[in-house]
Coordinates of C-alpha atoms in Angstrom, one line a residue:
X13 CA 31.8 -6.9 -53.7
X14 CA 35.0 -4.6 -53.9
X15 CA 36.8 -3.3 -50.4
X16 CA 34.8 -0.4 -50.5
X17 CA 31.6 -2.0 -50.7
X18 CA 32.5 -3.9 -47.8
X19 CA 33.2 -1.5 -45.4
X20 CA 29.9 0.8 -46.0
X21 CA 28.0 -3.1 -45.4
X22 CA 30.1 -2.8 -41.8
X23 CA 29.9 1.1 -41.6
X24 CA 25.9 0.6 -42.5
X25 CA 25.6 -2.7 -39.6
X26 CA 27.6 -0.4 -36.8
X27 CA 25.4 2.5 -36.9
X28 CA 22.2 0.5 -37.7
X29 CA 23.4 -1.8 -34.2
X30 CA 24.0 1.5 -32.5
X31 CA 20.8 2.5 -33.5
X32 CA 19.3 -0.8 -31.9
X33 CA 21.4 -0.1 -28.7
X34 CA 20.2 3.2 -28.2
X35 CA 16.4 2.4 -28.5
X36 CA 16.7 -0.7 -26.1
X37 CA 18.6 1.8 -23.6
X38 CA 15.7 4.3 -24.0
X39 CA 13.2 1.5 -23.3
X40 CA 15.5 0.2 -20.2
X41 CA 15.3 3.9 -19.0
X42 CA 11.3 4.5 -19.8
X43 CA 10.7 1.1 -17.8
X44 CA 13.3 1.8 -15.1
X45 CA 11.6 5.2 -14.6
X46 CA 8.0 3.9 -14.4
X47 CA 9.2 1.0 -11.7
X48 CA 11.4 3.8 -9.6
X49 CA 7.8 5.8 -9.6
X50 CA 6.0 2.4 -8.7
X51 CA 8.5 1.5 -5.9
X52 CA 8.2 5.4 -4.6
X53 CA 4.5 4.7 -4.3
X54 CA 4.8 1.3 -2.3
X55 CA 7.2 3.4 0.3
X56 CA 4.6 6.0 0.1
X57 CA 1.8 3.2 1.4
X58 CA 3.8 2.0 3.5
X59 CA 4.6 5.7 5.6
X60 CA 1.1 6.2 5.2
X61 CA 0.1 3.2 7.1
X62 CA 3.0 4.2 9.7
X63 CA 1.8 7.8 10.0
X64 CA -1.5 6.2 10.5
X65 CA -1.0 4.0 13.4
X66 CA 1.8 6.8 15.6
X67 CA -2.1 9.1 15.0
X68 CA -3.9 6.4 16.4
X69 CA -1.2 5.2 19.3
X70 CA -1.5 9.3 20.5
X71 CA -4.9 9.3 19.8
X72 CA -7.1 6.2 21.2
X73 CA -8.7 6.6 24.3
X74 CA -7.7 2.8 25.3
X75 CA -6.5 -0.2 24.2
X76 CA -9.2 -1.6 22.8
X77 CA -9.8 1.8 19.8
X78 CA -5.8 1.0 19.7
X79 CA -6.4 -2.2 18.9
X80 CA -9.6 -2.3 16.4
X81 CA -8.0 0.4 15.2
X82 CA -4.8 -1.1 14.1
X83 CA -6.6 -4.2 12.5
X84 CA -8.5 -2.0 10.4
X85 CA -5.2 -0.1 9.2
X86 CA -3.9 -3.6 8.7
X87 CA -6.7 -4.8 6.5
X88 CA -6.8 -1.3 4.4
X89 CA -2.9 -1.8 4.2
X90 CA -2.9 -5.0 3.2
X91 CA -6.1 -4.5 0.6
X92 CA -3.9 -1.8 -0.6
X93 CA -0.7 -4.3 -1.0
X94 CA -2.7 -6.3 -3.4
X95 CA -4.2 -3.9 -5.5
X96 CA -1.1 -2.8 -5.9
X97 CA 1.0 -6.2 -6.1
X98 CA -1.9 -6.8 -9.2
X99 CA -0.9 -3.3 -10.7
X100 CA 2.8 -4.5 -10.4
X101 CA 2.2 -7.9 -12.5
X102 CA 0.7 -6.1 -14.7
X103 CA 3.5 -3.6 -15.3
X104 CA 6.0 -6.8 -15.8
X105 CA 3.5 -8.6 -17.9
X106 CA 3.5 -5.5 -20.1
X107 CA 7.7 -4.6 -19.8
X108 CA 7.6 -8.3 -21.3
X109 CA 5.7 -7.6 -23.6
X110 CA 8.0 -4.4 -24.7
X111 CA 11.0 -6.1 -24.7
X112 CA 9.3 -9.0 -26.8
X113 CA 8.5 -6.5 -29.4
X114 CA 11.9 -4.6 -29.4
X115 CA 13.6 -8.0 -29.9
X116 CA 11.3 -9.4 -32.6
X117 CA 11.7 -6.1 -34.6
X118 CA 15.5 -6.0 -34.3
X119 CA 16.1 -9.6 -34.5
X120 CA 13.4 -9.1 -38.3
X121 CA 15.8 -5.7 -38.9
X122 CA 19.4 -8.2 -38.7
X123 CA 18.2 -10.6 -40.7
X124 CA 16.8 -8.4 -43.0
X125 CA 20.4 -7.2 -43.4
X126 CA 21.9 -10.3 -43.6
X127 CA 19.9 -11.6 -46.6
X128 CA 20.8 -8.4 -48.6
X129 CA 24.2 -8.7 -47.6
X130 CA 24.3 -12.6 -49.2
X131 CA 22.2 -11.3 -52.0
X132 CA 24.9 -9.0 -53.0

């Protein structure tokens, strides 16, 4: 292996690694944007619920519709909070699983390289 062979190997590595760089950024980015959108919908719940119980503070005619009325906003909040806490494990398990793959593939793609680098 002559100079010049050697630096296409390192030109060939460098852009093959940026390559790798740039599709784990895109997956940070596509998992980044669906969390943003998850953690947007757990403020939503949440302004819901608030919205919910200044309605019902105005609105009750006495304490007790106030007060059966915040326990049942409570308990459909908080049915709400695990449904979505489930969807949320979910979306990790699955991220995991993404990143798993991505690292498997370019971890197969660098030692595929390697071995025809010592072959040569």
């Amino acid at each position: 292996m002559n100079t010049t062979d050697s630096l296409k190997t390192v030109n060939e590595w460098t852009n093959k690694n940026v390559e790798r760089m740039t599709s784990f950024g895109e997956l940070n980015v596509r998992l980044f944007e669906k969390l943003a959108a998850r953690q947007m919908d757990a403020v939503n719940l949440y302004m819901d619920h608030s919205m919910r119980l200044m309605k019902l503070a105005t609105e009750s005619k006495g304490y007790n519709d106030l007060f059966k009325g915040q326990v049942d906003a409570t308990k459909e909040l908080s049915e709400r909070v695990m449904a979505e806490s489930k969807a949320t494990m979910q979306f990790f398990g699955d991220a995991r699983d993404e990143y798993r793959v991505w690292f498997e593939k370019s971890l197969n793609d660098v030692s595929e390289d390697l071995r025809k680098s010592v072959a040569v």
